[in-house]
Tab-separated table of C-alpha atoms and ligand atoms in Angstrom:
chain	number	residue	atom	x	y	z
A	12	MET	CA	-16.129	-29.277	-26.420
A	13	ASP	CA	-14.669	-25.835	-25.889
A	14	GLN	CA	-10.914	-26.185	-25.113
A	15	GLU	CA	-11.067	-23.167	-22.906
A	16	SER	CA	-13.137	-24.945	-20.251
A	17	ILE	CA	-12.861	-27.455	-17.497
A	18	THR	CA	-15.086	-30.363	-16.627
A	19	ILE	CA	-16.015	-30.961	-12.924
A	20	ILE	CA	-17.571	-34.205	-11.827
A	21	ASP	CA	-19.432	-33.814	-8.518
A	22	ASN	CA	-18.785	-37.123	-6.676
A	23	ARG	CA	-21.789	-36.496	-4.522
A	24	THR	CA	-24.229	-36.689	-7.479
A	25	ASP	CA	-22.124	-37.950	-10.422
A	26	ALA	CA	-23.217	-34.883	-12.280
A	27	GLN	CA	-20.708	-33.336	-14.774
A	28	TYR	CA	-20.361	-29.621	-15.266
A	29	HIS	CA	-18.555	-27.919	-18.176
A	30	ILE	CA	-17.196	-24.712	-16.818
A	31	PRO	CA	-15.897	-22.089	-19.375
A	32	LEU	CA	-12.601	-20.486	-18.517
A	33	PHE	CA	-12.278	-16.757	-18.617
A	34	LYS	CA	-8.696	-15.672	-19.200
A	35	GLY	CA	-7.575	-18.909	-17.648
A	36	CYS	CA	-9.755	-18.444	-14.650
A	37	VAL	CA	-12.943	-19.970	-13.370
A	38	ARG	CA	-15.635	-17.412	-12.818
A	39	ALA	CA	-16.656	-18.297	-9.136
A	40	ALA	CA	-20.291	-17.531	-9.987
A	41	ASP	CA	-20.232	-20.462	-12.601
A	42	LEU	CA	-19.765	-22.811	-9.765
A	43	ARG	CA	-23.221	-21.921	-8.264
A	44	GLN	CA	-24.767	-24.447	-10.667
A	45	ILE	CA	-23.152	-27.181	-8.692
A	46	LYS	CA	-25.837	-28.346	-6.308
A	47	VAL	CA	-26.957	-31.476	-4.557
A	48	GLN	CA	-30.531	-30.395	-4.162
A	49	THR	CA	-32.190	-27.852	-6.402
A	50	GLU	CA	-32.947	-25.601	-3.440
A	51	ASP	CA	-29.199	-25.519	-2.458
A	52	PHE	CA	-27.497	-22.193	-2.698
A	53	GLY	CA	-24.840	-23.688	-4.995
A	54	MET	CA	-21.125	-24.102	-4.653
A	55	MET	CA	-18.884	-21.275	-3.463
A	56	THR	CA	-15.160	-20.989	-3.273
A	57	TYR	CA	-13.411	-20.514	0.074
A	58	ASP	CA	-10.320	-18.389	-0.076
A	59	PRO	CA	-9.346	-16.646	3.254
A	60	ALA	CA	-7.032	-13.684	2.550
A	61	PHE	CA	-7.578	-14.034	-1.186
A	62	MET	CA	-4.690	-16.369	-1.634
A	63	ASN	CA	-5.901	-17.482	-5.039
A	64	THR	CA	-8.642	-15.222	-6.058
A	65	ALA	CA	-8.506	-12.464	-8.723
A	66	SER	CA	-10.992	-9.849	-7.645
A	67	CYS	CA	-10.734	-7.634	-10.709
A	68	GLN	CA	-9.182	-7.110	-14.070
A	69	SER	CA	-6.579	-4.395	-14.110
A	70	SER	CA	-4.256	-2.848	-16.777
A	71	ILE	CA	-2.198	-0.745	-14.414
A	72	THR	CA	0.475	-2.854	-12.840
A	73	TYR	CA	1.883	-6.187	-13.712
A	74	ILE	CA	3.977	-8.400	-11.215
A	75	ASP	CA	5.581	-11.746	-11.856
A	76	GLY	CA	6.451	-12.748	-8.374
A	77	GLU	CA	8.294	-15.864	-9.361
A	78	LYS	CA	10.631	-13.935	-11.726
A	79	GLY	CA	10.816	-10.711	-9.752
A	80	ILE	CA	9.303	-8.532	-12.381
A	81	LEU	CA	7.279	-5.264	-11.776
A	82	ARG	CA	5.887	-3.124	-14.458
A	83	TYR	CA	3.601	0.011	-14.520
A	84	ARG	CA	1.544	0.105	-17.667
A	85	GLY	CA	3.970	-2.304	-19.317
A	86	TYR	CA	7.153	-0.281	-18.450
A	87	PRO	CA	9.698	-2.156	-16.333
A	88	ILE	CA	10.142	-0.350	-12.907
A	89	GLU	CA	13.907	-0.253	-13.458
A	90	GLU	CA	13.522	1.893	-16.595
A	91	LEU	CA	11.017	4.199	-14.934
A	92	ALA	CA	13.093	4.657	-11.762
A	93	GLN	CA	16.161	5.489	-14.009
A	94	ASN	CA	14.599	7.816	-16.447
A	95	CYS	CA	11.433	9.448	-14.998
A	96	THR	CA	10.290	11.785	-12.308
A	97	PHE	CA	7.659	10.692	-9.816
A	98	LEU	CA	4.977	13.026	-11.317
A	99	GLU	CA	5.800	11.641	-14.725
A	100	VAL	CA	5.242	8.070	-13.391
A	101	ALA	CA	2.062	9.287	-11.699
A	102	TYR	CA	0.756	10.564	-15.058
A	103	LEU	CA	1.475	7.220	-16.602
A	104	ILE	CA	-0.254	5.242	-13.902
A	105	LEU	CA	-3.377	7.453	-14.034
A	106	ASN	CA	-3.575	7.915	-17.801
A	107	GLY	CA	-1.981	4.765	-19.288
A	108	GLU	CA	0.738	6.470	-21.310
A	109	LEU	CA	3.771	8.527	-20.610
A	110	PRO	CA	3.156	12.214	-21.014
A	111	ASN	CA	4.853	14.269	-23.727
A	112	SER	CA	6.495	17.401	-22.555
A	113	ALA	CA	3.452	19.661	-22.918
A	114	GLU	CA	1.258	17.150	-21.113
A	115	LEU	CA	3.840	16.726	-18.306
A	116	GLN	CA	4.118	20.502	-17.831
A	117	GLU	CA	0.357	20.876	-17.686
A	118	TRP	CA	0.125	18.016	-15.186
A	119	ILE	CA	2.807	19.515	-12.919
A	120	ASP	CA	1.131	22.924	-13.049
A	121	ARG	CA	-2.178	21.330	-12.131
A	122	VAL	CA	-0.653	19.453	-9.196
A	123	LYS	CA	1.151	22.580	-7.984
A	124	HIS	CA	-2.100	24.517	-8.187
A	125	HIS	CA	-3.591	22.232	-5.448
A	126	THR	CA	-0.767	21.862	-2.912
A	127	MET	CA	-2.214	24.212	-0.362
A	128	ILE	CA	-4.645	23.040	2.369
A	129	HIS	CA	-7.529	24.954	3.619
A	130	GLU	CA	-6.657	26.944	6.770
A	131	THR	CA	-9.385	25.058	8.629
A	132	THR	CA	-7.735	21.794	7.720
A	133	LYS	CA	-4.487	23.260	9.173
A	134	LYS	CA	-6.439	24.041	12.349
A	135	PHE	CA	-7.754	20.480	12.341
A	136	LEU	CA	-4.221	19.169	12.335
A	137	GLU	CA	-3.318	21.568	15.205
A	138	GLY	CA	-5.922	19.764	17.295
A	139	PHE	CA	-3.936	16.616	17.624
A	140	ARG	CA	-1.747	15.804	20.689
A	141	TYR	CA	1.954	16.690	20.315
A	142	ASP	CA	2.895	12.975	20.411
A	143	ALA	CA	0.093	11.784	17.960
A	144	HIS	CA	1.425	9.140	15.508
A	145	PRO	CA	1.707	10.957	12.133
A	146	MET	CA	0.037	8.120	10.324
A	147	GLY	CA	-3.102	8.586	12.546
A	148	MET	CA	-2.987	12.285	11.784
A	149	VAL	CA	-2.676	11.689	8.009
A	150	ILE	CA	-5.455	9.148	7.929
A	151	SER	CA	-7.831	11.430	9.870
A	152	THR	CA	-6.894	14.637	7.895
A	153	VAL	CA	-7.349	12.989	4.577
A	154	ALA	CA	-10.820	11.788	5.645
A	155	ALA	CA	-11.639	15.216	6.858
A	156	LEU	CA	-10.851	16.648	3.400
A	157	SER	CA	-14.120	15.017	2.363
A	158	THR	CA	-15.931	17.764	4.267
A	159	VAL	CA	-13.870	20.527	2.626
A	160	TYR	CA	-14.685	19.383	-0.918
A	161	PRO	CA	-18.302	18.095	-0.654
A	162	GLU	CA	-18.556	17.867	-4.489
A	163	CYS	CA	-16.156	14.938	-4.272
A	164	ARG	CA	-19.184	12.685	-3.464
A	165	ASP	CA	-20.102	12.778	-7.107
A	166	VAL	CA	-17.771	9.910	-7.883
A	167	THR	CA	-19.594	8.970	-11.116
A	168	ASP	CA	-18.603	12.219	-12.812
A	169	ARG	CA	-15.180	11.823	-14.425
A	170	GLU	CA	-14.217	15.473	-14.326
A	171	THR	CA	-14.980	15.741	-10.647
A	172	ARG	CA	-13.020	12.536	-10.033
A	173	ARG	CA	-10.019	13.890	-11.854
A	174	LYS	CA	-10.038	17.119	-9.853
A	175	GLU	CA	-10.169	15.198	-6.517
A	176	ILE	CA	-7.395	12.914	-7.742
A	177	THR	CA	-5.237	15.933	-8.453
A	178	ARG	CA	-6.114	17.437	-5.136
A	179	LEU	CA	-5.234	14.334	-3.265
A	180	ILE	CA	-1.866	13.801	-4.945
A	181	ALA	CA	-1.071	17.434	-4.400
A	182	LYS	CA	-2.071	17.803	-0.794
A	183	MET	CA	-0.588	14.458	0.585
A	184	PRO	CA	3.016	15.934	0.954
A	185	THR	CA	1.541	19.096	2.603
A	186	ILE	CA	-0.522	17.051	5.137
A	187	CYS	CA	2.441	14.703	5.855
A	188	ALA	CA	4.855	17.570	6.313
A	189	TYR	CA	2.504	19.383	8.709
A	190	ALA	CA	1.912	16.136	10.642
A	191	TYR	CA	5.706	16.027	11.137
A	192	ARG	CA	6.135	19.678	12.117
A	193	HIS	CA	3.191	19.451	14.535
A	194	HIS	CA	5.130	17.078	16.721
A	195	PHE	CA	8.009	19.580	17.261
A	196	GLY	CA	5.680	22.621	17.512
A	197	LEU	CA	7.322	23.999	14.400
A	198	PRO	CA	5.408	26.492	12.165
A	199	TYR	CA	3.851	24.927	9.177
A	200	ILE	CA	5.615	25.945	5.868
A	201	TYR	CA	3.437	26.805	2.948
A	202	PRO	CA	4.145	24.954	-0.348
A	203	ASP	CA	6.593	26.589	-2.740
A	204	ASN	CA	5.549	26.281	-6.326
A	205	ASP	CA	9.022	27.114	-7.680
A	206	LEU	CA	10.249	23.654	-6.399
A	207	SER	CA	9.822	20.196	-7.732
A	208	PHE	CA	7.248	17.834	-6.072
A	209	THR	CA	10.002	16.192	-3.930
A	210	GLU	CA	11.980	19.400	-3.177
A	211	ASN	CA	8.770	21.089	-2.211
A	212	PHE	CA	8.025	18.334	0.277
A	213	MET	CA	11.614	18.500	1.725
A	214	ASN	CA	11.123	22.279	2.055
A	215	MET	CA	7.858	21.867	3.945
A	216	MET	CA	9.568	19.329	6.210
A	217	TRP	CA	12.901	20.890	7.039
A	218	LYS	CA	12.830	24.694	6.352
A	219	MET	CA	13.828	26.646	9.426
A	220	VAL	CA	14.830	30.324	9.479
A	221	GLU	CA	16.828	30.410	6.270
A	222	PRO	CA	15.206	32.649	3.558
A	223	LYS	CA	15.348	29.802	1.069
A	224	TYR	CA	15.661	26.144	1.862
A	225	VAL	CA	17.845	24.408	-0.747
A	226	ALA	CA	17.251	20.568	-0.900
A	227	ASN	CA	20.295	18.416	-1.624
A	228	LYS	CA	19.794	17.287	-5.309
A	229	THR	CA	20.988	13.780	-4.650
A	230	LEU	CA	18.628	13.257	-1.786
A	231	ALA	CA	15.728	14.844	-3.662
A	232	ARG	CA	16.286	12.486	-6.572
A	233	ALA	CA	16.603	9.511	-4.193
A	234	LEU	CA	13.263	10.499	-2.596
A	235	ASP	CA	11.755	10.801	-6.087
A	236	ILE	CA	12.955	7.316	-6.979
A	237	LEU	CA	11.517	5.951	-3.693
A	238	PHE	CA	8.225	7.547	-4.625
A	239	ILE	CA	8.264	6.006	-8.005
A	240	LEU	CA	8.919	2.510	-6.509
A	241	HIS	CA	6.058	2.911	-4.102
A	242	ALA	CA	3.452	4.316	-6.544
A	243	ASP	CA	1.445	1.130	-7.158
A	244	HIS	CA	1.675	-2.565	-6.484
A	245	GLU	CA	-1.594	-4.098	-7.944
A	246	GLN	CA	-3.993	-5.702	-5.466
A	247	ASN	CA	-2.106	-5.410	-2.188
A	248	CYS	CA	-3.986	-5.010	1.109
A	249	SER	CA	-4.429	-1.241	1.022
A	250	THR	CA	-5.388	-1.182	-2.727
A	251	ASN	CA	-7.908	-3.880	-2.072
A	252	THR	CA	-9.254	-1.749	0.756
A	253	MET	CA	-9.449	1.368	-1.626
A	254	ARG	CA	-11.344	-0.720	-4.134
A	255	ALA	CA	-13.658	-2.319	-1.488
A	256	VAL	CA	-14.539	0.960	0.245
A	257	GLY	CA	-14.816	2.835	-3.099
A	258	SER	CA	-17.169	0.143	-4.429
A	259	SER	CA	-19.939	1.513	-2.143
A	260	LEU	CA	-19.442	4.815	-4.108
A	261	ALA	CA	-17.848	6.385	-0.973
A	262	ASP	CA	-15.921	9.506	-1.807
A	263	PRO	CA	-12.240	9.345	-2.658
A	264	TYR	CA	-11.003	11.058	0.521
A	265	VAL	CA	-12.650	8.604	2.950
A	266	SER	CA	-11.694	5.785	0.600
A	267	VAL	CA	-8.021	6.892	0.669
A	268	ALA	CA	-8.153	7.299	4.449
A	269	ALA	CA	-9.367	3.707	4.597
A	270	ALA	CA	-6.580	2.519	2.266
A	271	ALA	CA	-3.996	4.503	4.385
A	272	ALA	CA	-5.368	2.753	7.484
A	273	ALA	CA	-4.796	-0.631	5.896
A	274	LEU	CA	-1.265	0.601	4.797
A	275	SER	CA	-0.392	1.544	8.439
A	276	GLY	CA	-0.373	-2.085	9.734
A	277	PRO	CA	3.030	-3.640	10.428
A	278	LEU	CA	2.445	-6.383	7.947
A	279	HIS	CA	2.035	-3.924	5.156
A	280	GLY	CA	3.430	-0.393	4.902
A	281	GLY	CA	4.109	-0.296	8.657
A	282	ALA	CA	6.918	-2.854	8.016
A	283	ASN	CA	9.618	-0.254	7.298
A	284	GLU	CA	9.198	1.347	10.744
A	285	GLU	CA	9.341	-2.209	12.211
A	286	VAL	CA	12.545	-2.974	10.306
A	287	LEU	CA	14.226	-0.079	11.956
A	288	ARG	CA	12.982	-1.126	15.377
A	289	MET	CA	14.265	-4.636	14.663
A	290	LEU	CA	17.727	-3.395	13.656
A	291	ASP	CA	17.886	-1.393	16.864
A	292	GLU	CA	16.922	-4.481	18.839
A	293	ILE	CA	19.647	-6.549	17.093
A	294	GLY	CA	22.081	-3.744	17.911
A	295	THR	CA	25.317	-5.290	16.592
A	296	LYS	CA	26.273	-7.762	13.918
A	297	ASP	CA	27.334	-10.333	16.632
A	298	ASN	CA	23.680	-10.576	17.728
A	299	ILE	CA	22.422	-11.604	14.188
A	300	PRO	CA	22.787	-15.427	14.617
A	301	ALA	CA	20.784	-15.315	17.862
A	302	PHE	CA	18.101	-13.107	16.209
A	303	ILE	CA	17.856	-15.387	13.231
A	304	LYS	CA	17.367	-18.418	15.626
A	305	HIS	CA	14.617	-16.502	17.461
A	306	VAL	CA	12.798	-16.018	14.093
A	307	LYS	CA	13.283	-19.621	13.079
A	308	ASP	CA	11.880	-20.721	16.531
A	309	GLY	CA	8.652	-18.872	15.564
A	310	LYS	CA	9.187	-16.161	18.134
A	311	GLY	CA	9.151	-13.223	15.705
A	312	LYS	CA	9.413	-12.339	12.045
A	313	LEU	CA	12.312	-11.001	10.106
A	314	MET	CA	10.576	-7.713	9.193
A	315	GLY	CA	11.153	-6.537	5.624
A	316	PHE	CA	11.361	-10.109	4.444
A	317	GLY	CA	8.782	-12.111	2.680
A	318	HIS	CA	5.976	-11.199	0.334
A	319	ARG	CA	2.664	-12.648	-0.627
A	320	VAL	CA	3.423	-12.310	-4.364
A	321	TYR	CA	7.215	-12.113	-4.656
A	322	LYS	CA	8.887	-15.535	-4.306
A	323	ASN	CA	12.076	-13.981	-5.666
A	324	TYR	CA	14.084	-10.862	-4.940
A	325	ASP	CA	11.670	-7.885	-4.964
A	326	PRO	CA	12.873	-5.775	-7.824
A	327	ARG	CA	12.157	-2.576	-5.802
A	328	ALA	CA	14.548	-3.760	-3.116
A	329	ARG	CA	17.435	-4.030	-5.684
A	330	ILE	CA	16.752	-0.462	-6.832
A	331	ILE	CA	16.520	0.750	-3.314
A	332	LYS	CA	19.881	-0.757	-2.538
A	333	TRP	CA	21.375	1.173	-5.443
A	334	THR	CA	19.607	4.336	-4.224
A	335	ALA	CA	21.026	3.721	-0.733
A	336	ASP	CA	24.573	3.800	-2.056
A	337	GLN	CA	23.734	7.311	-3.586
A	338	VAL	CA	22.282	8.569	-0.379
A	339	PHE	CA	25.137	7.290	1.761
A	340	LYS	CA	27.620	9.072	-0.355
A	341	VAL	CA	25.992	12.289	0.924
A	342	THR	CA	24.966	11.338	4.409
A	343	GLY	CA	27.863	8.906	5.357
A	344	ARG	CA	27.327	5.241	5.985
A	345	ASN	CA	24.823	4.208	8.687
A	346	ALA	CA	25.625	1.480	11.198
A	347	LYS	CA	22.229	-0.041	10.676
A	348	LEU	CA	22.985	-0.538	6.979
A	349	GLU	CA	25.868	-2.779	7.964
A	350	ILE	CA	23.616	-4.880	10.170
A	351	ALA	CA	20.955	-5.086	7.471
A	352	ILE	CA	23.465	-6.133	4.755
A	353	GLU	CA	24.814	-8.892	7.107
A	354	LEU	CA	21.306	-9.908	8.150
A	355	GLU	CA	20.273	-10.234	4.481
A	356	ARG	CA	23.373	-12.259	3.697
A	357	ILE	CA	22.818	-14.673	6.579
A	358	ALA	CA	19.149	-15.009	5.901
A	359	LEU	CA	19.547	-15.635	2.105
A	360	GLU	CA	21.945	-18.579	2.887
A	361	ASP	CA	19.697	-20.058	5.586
A	362	GLU	CA	17.549	-23.046	4.731
A	363	TYR	CA	14.505	-21.605	6.627
A	364	PHE	CA	14.332	-18.576	4.361
A	365	VAL	CA	15.500	-20.311	1.255
A	366	LYS	CA	12.862	-23.032	1.544
A	367	ARG	CA	10.087	-20.498	2.090
A	368	LYS	CA	11.420	-18.224	-0.622
A	369	LEU	CA	11.673	-15.304	1.716
A	370	TYR	CA	13.611	-12.450	0.172
A	371	PRO	CA	14.013	-8.792	1.226
A	372	ASN	CA	11.008	-6.710	0.193
A	373	VAL	CA	10.674	-3.022	-0.430
A	374	ASP	CA	10.556	-2.213	3.135
A	375	PHE	CA	13.872	-3.828	4.169
A	376	TYR	CA	16.132	-1.026	3.006
A	377	SER	CA	13.790	1.950	2.542
A	378	GLY	CA	13.533	2.720	6.270
A	379	ILE	CA	17.357	2.901	6.516
A	380	ILE	CA	17.585	5.358	3.696
A	381	TYR	CA	14.781	7.495	5.022
A	382	GLN	CA	16.489	7.595	8.372
A	383	ALA	CA	19.773	8.610	6.847
A	384	MET	CA	17.895	11.403	4.955
A	385	GLY	CA	16.597	12.611	8.305
A	386	PHE	CA	13.064	11.184	8.511
A	387	ARG	CA	11.957	9.782	11.841
A	388	PRO	CA	10.801	6.112	11.793
A	389	ASP	CA	7.227	6.992	12.657
A	390	LEU	CA	7.144	8.944	9.307
A	391	PHE	CA	8.091	6.041	7.158
A	392	THR	CA	4.672	4.724	6.464
A	393	VAL	CA	3.539	8.314	5.849
A	394	LEU	CA	6.227	8.527	3.159
A	395	PHE	CA	4.924	5.309	1.696
A	396	SER	CA	1.404	6.795	1.499
A	397	ILE	CA	2.475	9.942	-0.420
A	398	PRO	CA	3.165	8.069	-3.705
A	399	ARG	CA	0.848	5.161	-3.058
A	400	VAL	CA	-2.071	7.541	-3.208
A	401	VAL	CA	-1.490	7.560	-6.998
A	402	GLY	CA	-1.966	3.825	-7.305
A	403	TRP	CA	-4.992	3.815	-4.976
A	404	LEU	CA	-6.697	6.470	-7.068
A	405	ALA	CA	-5.867	4.879	-10.428
A	406	GLN	CA	-7.231	1.521	-9.191
A	407	TRP	CA	-10.214	3.238	-7.686
A	408	GLU	CA	-11.064	4.888	-11.045
A	409	GLU	CA	-10.478	1.714	-12.898
A	410	MET	CA	-12.897	-0.006	-10.577
A	411	LEU	CA	-15.578	2.689	-11.099
A	412	GLU	CA	-15.274	2.343	-14.878
A	413	ASP	CA	-15.480	-1.436	-14.782
A	414	HIS	CA	-18.951	-2.490	-15.558
A	415	GLU	CA	-18.458	-5.885	-14.025
A	416	GLN	CA	-17.702	-4.371	-10.667
A	417	LYS	CA	-20.364	-3.990	-7.966
A	418	ILE	CA	-20.292	-3.329	-4.282
A	419	ALA	CA	-17.676	-5.609	-2.745
A	420	ARG	CA	-19.326	-8.196	-0.646
A	421	PRO	CA	-17.773	-11.518	0.026
A	422	ARG	CA	-19.609	-14.598	1.198
A	423	GLN	CA	-18.858	-16.570	4.356
A	424	ILE	CA	-19.049	-20.122	5.642
A	425	TYR	CA	-21.226	-19.646	8.857
A	426	THR	CA	-19.843	-21.664	11.789
A	427	GLY	CA	-22.035	-20.317	14.614
A	428	HIS	CA	-25.010	-21.878	16.449
A	429	ASP	CA	-28.117	-23.131	14.727
A	430	GLU	CA	-31.261	-21.243	15.677
A	431	ARG	CA	-31.740	-21.195	19.476
A	432	HIS	CA	-34.113	-19.170	21.638
A	433	PHE	CA	-33.643	-16.238	23.995
A	434	VAL	CA	-32.889	-17.058	27.639
A	435	PRO	CA	-34.180	-14.521	30.246
A	436	MET	CA	-31.456	-13.104	32.545
A	437	ASP	CA	-32.631	-14.975	35.647
A	438	LYS	CA	-32.267	-18.335	33.773
A	439	ARG	CA	-28.799	-17.734	32.461
A	440	GLY	CA	-26.287	-19.716	34.470
A	441	THR	CA	-22.605	-19.010	34.700
A	442	GLY	CA	-22.200	-21.779	32.274
A	443	GLN	CA	-23.099	-19.431	29.393
A	444	PRO	CA	-20.431	-19.751	26.661
A	445	ALA	CA	-18.277	-16.592	26.802
A	446	GLN	CA	-18.731	-16.365	22.968
A	447	ALA	CA	-22.510	-16.148	23.196
A	448	VAL	CA	-22.385	-13.476	25.932
A	449	ALA	CA	-19.849	-11.450	23.773
A	450	GLN	CA	-22.127	-11.751	20.808
A	451	ALA	CA	-25.323	-10.731	22.720
B	4	ACO	N1	10.098	-13.763	8.803
B	4	ACO	C1	10.003	-15.088	9.131
B	4	ACO	N2	9.205	-16.031	8.622
B	4	ACO	C2	8.385	-15.570	7.721
B	4	ACO	C3	8.375	-14.249	7.257
B	4	ACO	C4	9.289	-13.334	7.938
B	4	ACO	N3	9.301	-12.085	7.484
B	4	ACO	N4	7.406	-14.078	6.282
B	4	ACO	C5	6.790	-15.190	6.117
B	4	ACO	N5	7.385	-16.199	6.961
B	4	ACO	C6	7.146	-17.631	7.004
B	4	ACO	C7	5.772	-17.855	7.673
B	4	ACO	O1	5.860	-18.026	9.089
B	4	ACO	C8	5.405	-19.097	6.919
B	4	ACO	O2	6.143	-20.239	7.510
B	4	ACO	P1	5.353	-21.657	7.670
B	4	ACO	O3	5.151	-22.110	6.262
B	4	ACO	O4	6.394	-22.517	8.425
B	4	ACO	O5	4.170	-21.382	8.437
B	4	ACO	C9	5.866	-18.999	5.516
B	4	ACO	O6	7.041	-18.138	5.695
B	4	ACO	C10	4.935	-18.363	4.591
B	4	ACO	O7	4.499	-17.102	5.043
B	4	ACO	P2	3.010	-16.584	5.114
B	4	ACO	O8	2.776	-15.829	6.325
B	4	ACO	O9	2.045	-17.633	4.736
B	4	ACO	O10	3.086	-15.536	3.841
B	4	ACO	P3	1.991	-14.430	3.544
B	4	ACO	O11	2.032	-14.326	2.042
B	4	ACO	O12	0.721	-14.675	4.239
B	4	ACO	O13	2.623	-13.203	4.210
B	4	ACO	C11	3.870	-11.204	4.578
B	4	ACO	C12	3.311	-12.208	3.563
B	4	ACO	C13	2.771	-10.609	5.418
B	4	ACO	C14	4.510	-10.023	3.753
B	4	ACO	C15	4.869	-11.926	5.459
B	4	ACO	O14	5.991	-12.392	4.715
B	4	ACO	C16	5.446	-11.067	6.571
B	4	ACO	O15	4.775	-10.898	7.608
B	4	ACO	N6	6.628	-10.360	6.443
B	4	ACO	C17	7.182	-9.490	7.405
B	4	ACO	C18	6.363	-8.087	7.317
B	4	ACO	C19	6.722	-7.297	6.098
B	4	ACO	O16	7.980	-7.147	5.790
B	4	ACO	N7	5.753	-6.770	5.411
B	4	ACO	C20	5.897	-5.891	4.228
B	4	ACO	C21	5.421	-6.611	3.035
B	4	ACO	S1	5.726	-5.581	1.684
B	4	ACO	C22	4.582	-4.446	1.732
B	4	ACO	O17	3.448	-4.600	2.204
B	4	ACO	C23	4.889	-3.138	1.177
């Protein structure tokens, strides 16, 4: 018998099934042969929230959550953060290899060529209320780009795809900066192609009346490192959304908008904004024990802690802590950092967090750095989306080129009524189950 297989005995029928293993996994469709009656549908797996289901094969990002390892295309995140620029890492994620200097220069030029947005898109942004959440503005504006580049719908053409990928990566900082300036009624600043990717973003964010905005080099490098750390993270909630929406062959703009919507939730990319809110709520170090008790009593979460995959220190959080030190040398220490460090110390010694293997994740310190740099908390998730668009698009293209992939369509276990018949209005009592009325 093939060693790379398992044998299942169905106790209902005593039938035995030899199921081959694929890369150490059971292919869920192989379980369909397990039936009691021949007309049965066959066995399915039940896995709410994909706790134990691989939905794809991917060669982009590797995570070992137990050991706290993160690699892009095989390279440890620490080495990339130390030695590369964000665009260099973006090239690696999209193409599989680090660029040589000519390839990098050509890629940088290509991105710069696409940083401007159409004036009608600018007008679209102007239509939002002054207090619109920037993430809502970004999600809608990215989706609207689909109407500006109708050729993007040809997702099966590699050349078209590559052009849209470049456009999206190039335009994200512009859209994000415009969303910020809209709130304050500040004029939008056009991209400046003399600047690096990060410096250009800072210029579009903060240039006022000075003839030439000069970004602080340490802060620009810190932002570049933060972008590297956020560029991809295998099959997280937003990437899974990107793949699922893209699997219907929807265009990349609306797919990225959907992924960004998934990112905006407080359990995902929205967590960094929530961390700041939580630190404000705690207020002083003295209040930390009471806050920890509140969390342990199940009355709230310690935001920025815990991860579906990491059951060890998130390697990105370690690099972010180092980056924070560099940033605070420029900006001065932030009172929130002291609270966060103490909160982390107490939590890492507390049995509740130790037992559940809850460690700081990427969002625990990133918000504090962003705020020290001058970003408002409601922009934090927007800042996350700028680099993550690289990962979404690389994963989207990998999905489109994977012959095993089809439109994403999970099964369900139906728990509703058996067939029943229509009741005319005058025969319906008040005893109608609320659920049935809601479904009608
Ligand atoms: N604070 C307190 N308790 C927590 C936390 C937390 N941050 N995270 C998990 N737990 C507890 C759960 O209540 C659960 O306890 P129980 O076993 O007594 O019921 C246990 O730890 C396991 O947690 P799950 O919710 O089952 O873990 P899951 O993998 O589903 O959730 C998640 C992961 C969503 C990240 C969760 O840890 C969380 O909500 N963290 C706070 C939000 C956050 O920081 N999100 C950012 C994640 S990183 C990113 O998306 C970029």
